């Protein structure tokens, strides 16, 4: 019979447990129930306190999964288990627990253990295990000692590097996650009170502003905090080699495109200009060559073809933050590795200039519509009419795919609808 599993705050999970003395039918029934409960919840381990019984019984089993190269281990039942040997070498692994649904924590424990105890019939057994098997035994034995995985929480020292809006939700999620200890937020000097500074101030994180991250004084300050990992988004300065090697796990960059496509400073705008059908976010390990580092993980998102650069960037920032938080523990544990990019598939974006926004009445309507969406923030899309600059603020394509201008702003005037503009200016804006 499947039994309910007690959840995180349940006091029974913290009660001392009693040794199994009678290897009888009742014990057999309890063990069968535990097996059914573990399998029914797709777990790989269960301890008796989790089904409300304060006795020293653990079970575990892993049948293997196609997509992960982790060896399976058989159904193992141990009563009164004791760790008699544990390796000095500790390893990081991502753990879950049926009493904490959805929670995954990076936890360091001995790589190998030897456990002694009794099987369900009272026969002495001794099991030596490593990797996931060792991990399951260690975790379940913890339950018998009233210890939960949250008690092993480690705080990973992190430096965050970013200036623009892309990294805002990532910094916010990192700040809220107890697994990370943000020791320093490095940002540019140019824009006071940028999005990153606002988040850093909200969470009282130390801030370091710099025009030049290559400066040895700045590098020294980052070295002093001894970060284990760096996270970078939308920074706009080249990271020097002296900094790349500082954190043990390197510096992870959040890039808003499907790398190796659209490397460089303007991936979101270029995605819209190109009329790409899909986009996404890529996490890479930063190398000295811009956006060329190995890919750690990637998420793909379909495009409707109506997104503007502001909305798209905001959306990619959010899915990038989720991707980061779900990838980091596996990356640090070594289960996610950086895979080199297909160098020959690489495409590059440039920094746009004011002139890139200029269109004429001879320009292609579909291209203009994309430009308006791509350049909405900067450099904006504009026409020169009778020596005066008219900004094209929004437009759409009609059912025949022809551009229809919706809102404009003539030079020195306020923003207006196209109809208002026609009444005042009598110049139709018709494009090819
Ligand atoms: Ni557990």
Coordinates of C-alpha atoms and ligand atoms in Angstrom, one line a residue:
X1 CA 0.0 0.0 0.0
X2 CA 1.3 3.4 -1.0
X3 CA 1.6 5.7 2.0
X4 CA 1.6 9.5 2.2
X5 CA 5.0 11.1 2.4
X6 CA 5.6 13.6 5.2
X7 CA 6.7 17.0 4.0
X8 CA 9.5 19.3 5.0
X9 CA 8.2 21.0 8.2
X10 CA 6.6 17.8 9.6
X11 CA 8.1 17.4 13.1
X12 CA 8.1 13.6 12.7
X13 CA 11.0 14.0 10.3
X14 CA 13.1 15.4 13.2
X15 CA 12.3 12.7 15.8
X16 CA 14.9 10.2 16.9
X17 CA 14.5 6.7 15.4
X18 CA 14.5 3.3 17.0
X19 CA 16.5 0.3 15.9
X20 CA 14.6 -2.6 14.2
X21 CA 14.5 -5.5 16.7
X22 CA 11.9 -7.8 15.2
X23 CA 12.3 -9.0 11.7
X24 CA 8.7 -10.1 11.4
X25 CA 5.8 -9.9 9.0
X26 CA 4.8 -6.4 10.2
X27 CA 8.3 -5.2 9.3
X28 CA 8.0 -6.9 5.9
X29 CA 4.6 -5.2 5.3
X30 CA 6.2 -1.8 6.2
X31 CA 9.1 -2.4 3.8
X32 CA 6.8 -3.4 1.0
X33 CA 4.7 -0.2 1.6
X34 CA 7.9 1.8 1.5
X35 CA 9.0 0.3 -1.8
X36 CA 5.5 0.9 -3.3
X37 CA 5.6 4.5 -2.1
X38 CA 9.1 5.2 -3.4
X39 CA 8.4 3.7 -6.8
X40 CA 5.0 5.4 -7.0
X41 CA 6.7 8.8 -6.5
X42 CA 9.6 8.1 -8.9
X43 CA 12.0 8.4 -6.0
X44 CA 15.4 6.7 -5.7
X45 CA 15.4 6.4 -2.0
X46 CA 13.1 6.5 1.1
X47 CA 13.6 6.4 4.8
X48 CA 10.9 5.1 7.3
X49 CA 10.5 8.5 9.0
X50 CA 9.2 9.9 5.7
X51 CA 6.2 7.6 5.9
X52 CA 5.7 8.5 9.6
X53 CA 7.5 5.5 11.2
X54 CA 10.5 6.5 13.4
X55 CA 12.4 3.3 12.8
X56 CA 15.9 2.7 11.3
X57 CA 14.9 1.4 7.8
X58 CA 16.1 2.8 4.5
X59 CA 15.5 1.6 0.9
X60 CA 16.9 2.8 -2.4
X61 CA 16.8 1.8 -6.1
X62 CA 17.8 3.4 -9.4
X63 CA 16.8 1.7 -12.6
X64 CA 18.9 4.1 -14.8
X65 CA 17.8 6.7 -17.3
X66 CA 18.5 6.8 -21.0
X67 CA 19.6 10.4 -21.1
X68 CA 22.0 10.3 -18.1
X69 CA 25.1 8.1 -17.9
X70 CA 24.7 7.2 -14.2
X71 CA 25.0 3.6 -13.3
X72 CA 21.8 1.9 -12.0
X73 CA 21.7 0.2 -8.6
X74 CA 19.4 -2.5 -7.4
X75 CA 16.7 -2.3 -4.9
X76 CA 18.5 -2.2 -1.6
X77 CA 16.8 -2.5 1.8
X78 CA 18.8 -1.9 5.0
X79 CA 17.6 -2.0 8.6
X80 CA 19.8 -0.4 11.3
X81 CA 22.3 0.9 8.7
X82 CA 25.6 2.3 9.8
X83 CA 28.3 4.0 7.7
X84 CA 31.5 2.2 8.6
X85 CA 33.7 3.8 6.1
X86 CA 33.6 7.0 4.1
X87 CA 36.1 8.3 1.5
X88 CA 38.0 11.4 2.3
X89 CA 37.2 12.7 -1.1
X90 CA 34.0 14.7 -1.1
X91 CA 32.0 15.4 -4.3
X92 CA 29.2 17.8 -5.2
X93 CA 26.0 16.4 -6.5
X94 CA 22.5 17.7 -7.0
X95 CA 20.1 16.1 -4.6
X96 CA 16.3 16.0 -4.3
X97 CA 14.1 14.5 -1.6
X98 CA 10.6 13.2 -1.7
X99 CA 9.9 15.3 1.4
X100 CA 10.9 18.4 -0.5
X101 CA 9.2 18.2 -3.9
X102 CA 10.7 20.4 -6.5
X103 CA 13.7 21.4 -4.4
X104 CA 17.2 20.6 -5.8
X105 CA 20.3 21.4 -3.8
X106 CA 23.9 21.1 -4.6
X107 CA 25.3 19.0 -1.7
X108 CA 28.9 17.9 -0.9
X109 CA 29.3 14.4 0.6
X110 CA 31.9 11.6 0.6
X111 CA 32.2 10.0 -2.8
X112 CA 32.3 6.4 -1.5
X113 CA 30.8 4.8 1.5
X114 CA 30.6 1.3 3.1
X115 CA 27.4 0.6 5.0
X116 CA 26.6 -2.2 7.4
X117 CA 23.2 -3.3 8.6
X118 CA 20.6 -6.1 8.2
X119 CA 18.3 -7.1 5.4
X120 CA 14.6 -7.5 5.9
X121 CA 15.0 -11.1 7.3
X122 CA 17.7 -10.0 9.9
X123 CA 20.8 -11.2 7.9
X124 CA 23.9 -9.1 8.3
X125 CA 24.8 -7.2 5.1
X126 CA 27.6 -4.9 4.1
X127 CA 27.4 -2.7 1.0
X128 CA 30.2 -0.6 -0.6
X129 CA 28.8 2.1 -3.0
X130 CA 30.0 5.1 -4.9
X131 CA 28.6 8.0 -6.8
X132 CA 24.7 8.1 -6.9
X133 CA 24.4 4.8 -5.0
X134 CA 26.6 6.2 -2.2
X135 CA 24.7 9.4 -2.3
X136 CA 21.3 7.7 -1.9
X137 CA 22.6 5.7 1.1
X138 CA 24.1 8.8 2.7
X139 CA 21.0 10.8 2.2
X140 CA 18.6 8.1 3.6
X141 CA 20.8 7.4 6.6
X142 CA 20.7 11.1 7.3
X143 CA 16.9 10.8 7.6
X144 CA 17.4 8.3 10.4
X145 CA 19.6 10.8 12.3
X146 CA 16.9 13.5 11.9
X147 CA 19.0 15.3 9.4
X148 CA 17.5 16.8 6.2
X149 CA 19.3 17.8 3.0
X150 CA 18.6 21.5 3.8
X151 CA 20.9 21.1 6.8
X152 CA 23.8 20.6 4.4
X153 CA 23.2 23.8 2.5
X154 CA 26.4 25.3 1.2
X155 CA 26.7 28.9 0.0
X156 CA 28.6 29.3 -3.2
X157 CA 30.6 32.5 -3.4
X158 CA 29.6 34.4 -6.5
X159 CA 30.6 37.6 -8.4
X160 CA 28.0 39.1 -10.7
X161 CA 29.1 41.2 -13.6
X162 CA 26.5 43.2 -15.6
X163 CA 25.3 46.7 -16.5
X164 CA 22.2 46.4 -18.8
X165 CA 18.7 45.1 -18.1
X166 CA 19.4 41.5 -19.4
X167 CA 20.9 40.3 -16.1
X168 CA 18.3 41.9 -13.8
X169 CA 16.0 38.9 -13.2
X170 CA 19.1 36.6 -12.9
X171 CA 20.7 38.7 -10.2
X172 CA 17.3 38.9 -8.4
X173 CA 16.9 35.1 -8.5
X174 CA 20.5 34.5 -7.4
X175 CA 20.0 37.0 -4.5
X176 CA 16.9 35.1 -3.3
X177 CA 18.5 31.6 -3.6
X178 CA 20.2 30.6 -0.3
X179 CA 22.7 28.4 -2.3
X180 CA 24.5 31.5 -3.5
X181 CA 26.4 34.1 -1.6
X182 CA 26.8 37.1 -3.9
X183 CA 30.0 38.7 -2.7
X184 CA 30.2 41.5 -5.2
X185 CA 28.2 43.0 -8.0
X186 CA 30.5 44.6 -10.7
X187 CA 28.8 47.2 -12.9
X188 CA 29.7 49.9 -15.4
X189 CA 30.2 53.5 -14.4
X190 CA 28.4 55.1 -17.3
X191 CA 24.8 54.8 -16.2
X192 CA 24.2 55.7 -12.6
X193 CA 21.3 53.8 -11.0
X194 CA 21.1 51.2 -13.8
X195 CA 18.9 48.1 -13.5
X196 CA 21.6 46.0 -11.9
X197 CA 22.5 48.7 -9.3
X198 CA 18.8 48.9 -8.3
X199 CA 18.6 45.1 -7.6
X200 CA 22.0 45.1 -5.8
X201 CA 20.8 48.0 -3.6
X202 CA 17.4 46.2 -2.9
X203 CA 19.3 43.1 -1.6
X204 CA 22.1 45.1 0.0
X205 CA 24.8 43.5 -2.1
X206 CA 28.2 45.2 -2.3
X207 CA 28.6 47.1 -5.6
X208 CA 31.8 47.9 -7.5
X209 CA 31.5 50.4 -10.4
X210 CA 34.2 50.5 -13.0
X211 CA 34.8 52.0 -16.5
X212 CA 37.6 49.5 -17.0
X213 CA 37.4 45.9 -15.6
X214 CA 40.9 45.3 -17.0
X215 CA 42.3 47.6 -14.3
X216 CA 44.6 45.6 -12.0
X217 CA 43.1 47.3 -8.9
X218 CA 39.6 46.1 -10.0
X219 CA 40.9 42.6 -10.7
X220 CA 42.6 42.6 -7.3
X221 CA 39.3 43.6 -5.6
X222 CA 37.6 40.7 -7.3
X223 CA 40.4 38.3 -6.4
X224 CA 40.1 39.3 -2.7
X225 CA 36.5 38.0 -2.4
X226 CA 37.7 34.6 -3.8
X227 CA 34.6 33.9 -5.9
X228 CA 33.9 30.2 -6.7
X229 CA 31.9 31.3 -9.8
X230 CA 31.1 34.4 -11.9
X231 CA 27.9 35.2 -13.7
X232 CA 27.9 37.8 -16.4
X233 CA 25.1 39.4 -18.5
X234 CA 25.0 42.4 -20.7
X235 CA 28.3 44.0 -19.5
X236 CA 29.8 45.6 -22.6
X237 CA 33.4 45.3 -21.5
X238 CA 35.9 42.6 -22.4
X239 CA 36.9 40.5 -19.5
X240 CA 40.7 40.2 -19.1
X241 CA 42.3 36.7 -18.9
X242 CA 43.5 37.5 -15.4
X243 CA 39.9 37.5 -14.3
X244 CA 38.6 34.6 -16.4
X245 CA 40.7 32.1 -14.5
X246 CA 39.9 33.5 -11.0
X247 CA 36.7 31.6 -10.1
X248 CA 37.1 27.9 -9.9
X249 CA 34.1 27.3 -12.1
X250 CA 34.8 30.2 -14.5
X251 CA 32.5 33.0 -15.5
X252 CA 29.2 32.1 -17.0
X253 CA 27.8 34.4 -19.6
X254 CA 24.0 34.7 -20.3
X255 CA 23.7 35.5 -24.0
X256 CA 20.3 36.3 -25.6
X257 CA 20.6 34.3 -28.8
X258 CA 21.0 30.7 -30.0
X259 CA 24.8 30.7 -30.1
X260 CA 26.8 30.4 -32.3
X261 CA 24.2 32.6 -34.1
X262 CA 24.3 36.3 -33.3
X263 CA 27.5 36.7 -31.3
X264 CA 28.4 40.3 -30.3
X265 CA 26.7 43.3 -28.9
X266 CA 23.2 43.4 -30.6
X267 CA 21.7 39.9 -30.7
X268 CA 18.2 40.8 -29.8
X269 CA 17.9 43.6 -32.4
X270 CA 19.5 41.5 -35.1
X271 CA 17.1 38.6 -34.4
X272 CA 14.2 41.0 -35.2
X273 CA 15.9 42.5 -38.2
X274 CA 16.6 39.1 -39.7
X275 CA 13.0 38.0 -39.1
X276 CA 14.2 34.9 -37.3
X277 CA 11.5 32.3 -36.5
X278 CA 13.1 31.3 -33.2
X279 CA 15.5 32.7 -30.7
X280 CA 16.6 31.8 -27.2
X281 CA 19.2 32.1 -24.5
X282 CA 22.6 30.4 -24.3
X283 CA 24.8 30.0 -21.2
X284 CA 28.4 29.8 -22.1
X285 CA 31.7 29.7 -20.3
X286 CA 33.3 33.0 -20.9
X287 CA 36.6 32.9 -22.9
X288 CA 38.8 35.7 -24.1
X289 CA 37.2 35.6 -27.6
X290 CA 33.8 37.3 -27.3
X291 CA 30.8 35.0 -27.1
X292 CA 32.9 32.0 -28.3
X293 CA 33.0 29.9 -25.2
X294 CA 31.7 26.4 -24.7
X295 CA 27.9 26.0 -24.4
X296 CA 26.6 24.9 -21.0
X297 CA 22.9 25.0 -21.8
X298 CA 20.4 26.6 -24.1
X299 CA 16.7 27.3 -24.2
X300 CA 14.8 27.9 -27.5
X301 CA 11.8 30.1 -27.9
X302 CA 9.5 30.6 -30.9
X303 CA 8.9 34.1 -32.2
X304 CA 5.6 35.5 -33.3
X305 CA 7.1 38.1 -35.6
X306 CA 5.5 41.0 -33.8
X307 CA 7.9 41.4 -30.8
X308 CA 9.8 44.6 -30.3
X309 CA 13.4 44.7 -28.9
X310 CA 12.3 45.9 -25.4
X311 CA 9.6 43.2 -24.9
X312 CA 11.8 40.5 -26.4
X313 CA 14.8 41.4 -24.3
X314 CA 12.7 41.4 -21.1
X315 CA 11.3 38.0 -22.0
X316 CA 14.7 36.5 -22.8
X317 CA 16.1 38.0 -19.5
X318 CA 13.4 36.0 -17.6
X319 CA 13.9 32.7 -19.4
X320 CA 17.6 33.2 -19.1
X321 CA 17.4 33.6 -15.4
X322 CA 15.5 30.4 -15.0
X323 CA 17.9 28.6 -17.3
X324 CA 20.8 29.9 -15.2
X325 CA 19.3 28.8 -11.9
X326 CA 18.4 25.4 -13.1
X327 CA 21.7 24.8 -14.8
X328 CA 24.2 26.1 -12.2
X329 CA 24.0 23.3 -9.7
X330 CA 24.5 20.6 -12.4
X331 CA 27.3 22.6 -14.0
X332 CA 29.1 22.9 -10.6
X333 CA 28.5 19.2 -9.9
X334 CA 30.2 18.5 -13.2
X335 CA 27.1 16.9 -14.8
X336 CA 26.7 19.7 -17.3
X337 CA 29.9 20.4 -19.3
X338 CA 30.7 23.2 -21.7
X339 CA 30.6 21.9 -25.2
X340 CA 32.5 23.9 -27.9
X341 CA 30.5 25.9 -30.4
X342 CA 30.3 25.1 -34.1
X343 CA 32.8 27.8 -35.1
X344 CA 31.9 27.7 -38.8
X345 CA 28.2 28.4 -37.9
X346 CA 29.0 31.6 -36.1
X347 CA 27.4 34.9 -37.1
X348 CA 28.2 38.3 -35.7
X349 CA 26.2 41.4 -34.8
X350 CA 27.5 44.9 -34.6
X351 CA 26.8 48.0 -32.4
X352 CA 24.3 50.1 -34.3
X353 CA 24.8 53.7 -35.0
X354 CA 22.3 56.6 -35.2
X355 CA 22.4 56.4 -39.1
X356 CA 21.2 52.8 -39.1
X357 CA 17.8 54.1 -38.1
X358 CA 17.3 56.2 -41.3
X359 CA 14.8 55.0 -43.9
X360 CA 13.4 56.6 -47.0
X361 CA 10.2 56.4 -49.0
X362 CA 12.1 54.0 -51.3
X363 CA 12.8 51.6 -48.5
X364 CA 11.1 48.2 -48.3
X365 CA 7.9 48.3 -46.1
X366 CA 8.6 44.9 -44.5
X367 CA 12.1 45.9 -43.6
X368 CA 10.9 49.2 -42.1
X369 CA 8.3 47.4 -39.9
X370 CA 11.1 45.2 -38.5
X371 CA 13.4 48.1 -38.0
X372 CA 10.8 49.9 -36.0
X373 CA 10.5 46.9 -33.7
X374 CA 14.3 46.3 -33.5
X375 CA 15.2 49.9 -33.0
X376 CA 12.4 50.9 -30.7
X377 CA 14.7 51.9 -27.9
X378 CA 17.7 53.0 -29.9
X379 CA 18.6 54.3 -32.5
X380 CA 14.9 54.5 -33.4
X381 CA 13.6 54.5 -37.0
X382 CA 13.2 57.8 -38.8
X383 CA 12.5 59.5 -42.1
X384 CA 13.9 62.9 -43.3
X385 CA 10.8 64.8 -44.7
X386 CA 11.5 68.3 -46.1
X387 CA 14.7 68.4 -44.0
X388 CA 12.8 67.5 -40.9
X389 CA 13.2 64.2 -39.0
X390 CA 10.0 62.2 -38.4
X391 CA 10.3 59.3 -36.0
X392 CA 8.3 56.1 -36.9
X393 CA 7.2 54.8 -33.6
X394 CA 5.0 51.9 -34.4
X395 CA 3.6 50.1 -37.4
X396 CA 2.1 46.7 -38.4
X397 CA 1.7 44.6 -41.5
X398 CA -1.8 44.3 -43.1
X399 CA -3.2 41.1 -44.3
X400 CA -1.4 41.6 -47.6
X401 CA 1.9 42.1 -45.9
X402 CA 2.0 45.8 -46.6
X403 CA 3.2 48.2 -43.9
X404 CA 0.7 50.4 -42.1
X405 CA 2.2 53.1 -40.0
X406 CA 0.4 53.5 -36.6
X407 CA 2.2 56.2 -34.6
X408 CA 4.8 58.9 -35.5
X409 CA 6.6 61.8 -34.0
X410 CA 7.5 64.7 -36.3
X411 CA 10.5 66.8 -35.3
X412 CA 9.6 69.3 -32.5
X413 CA 6.1 67.9 -32.1
X414 CA 4.5 65.5 -29.8
X415 CA 3.8 61.9 -30.6
X416 CA 0.6 61.4 -32.7
X417 CA -1.4 58.8 -34.6
X418 CA -0.8 58.4 -38.3
X419 CA -4.3 59.9 -39.0
X420 CA -3.5 63.0 -37.0
X421 CA -0.2 63.2 -38.8
X422 CA -2.0 63.1 -42.2
X423 CA -4.4 65.8 -41.3
X424 CA -1.5 68.1 -40.3
X425 CA 1.2 67.2 -42.8
X426 CA -0.7 66.0 -45.9
X427 CA 2.3 63.8 -46.8
X428 CA 1.3 60.1 -47.1
X429 CA 4.0 57.8 -45.9
X430 CA 3.7 55.0 -48.5
X431 CA 6.5 52.5 -48.9
X432 CA 7.4 49.8 -51.4
Ligands
LIG1 NI1 15.0 12.5 1.5

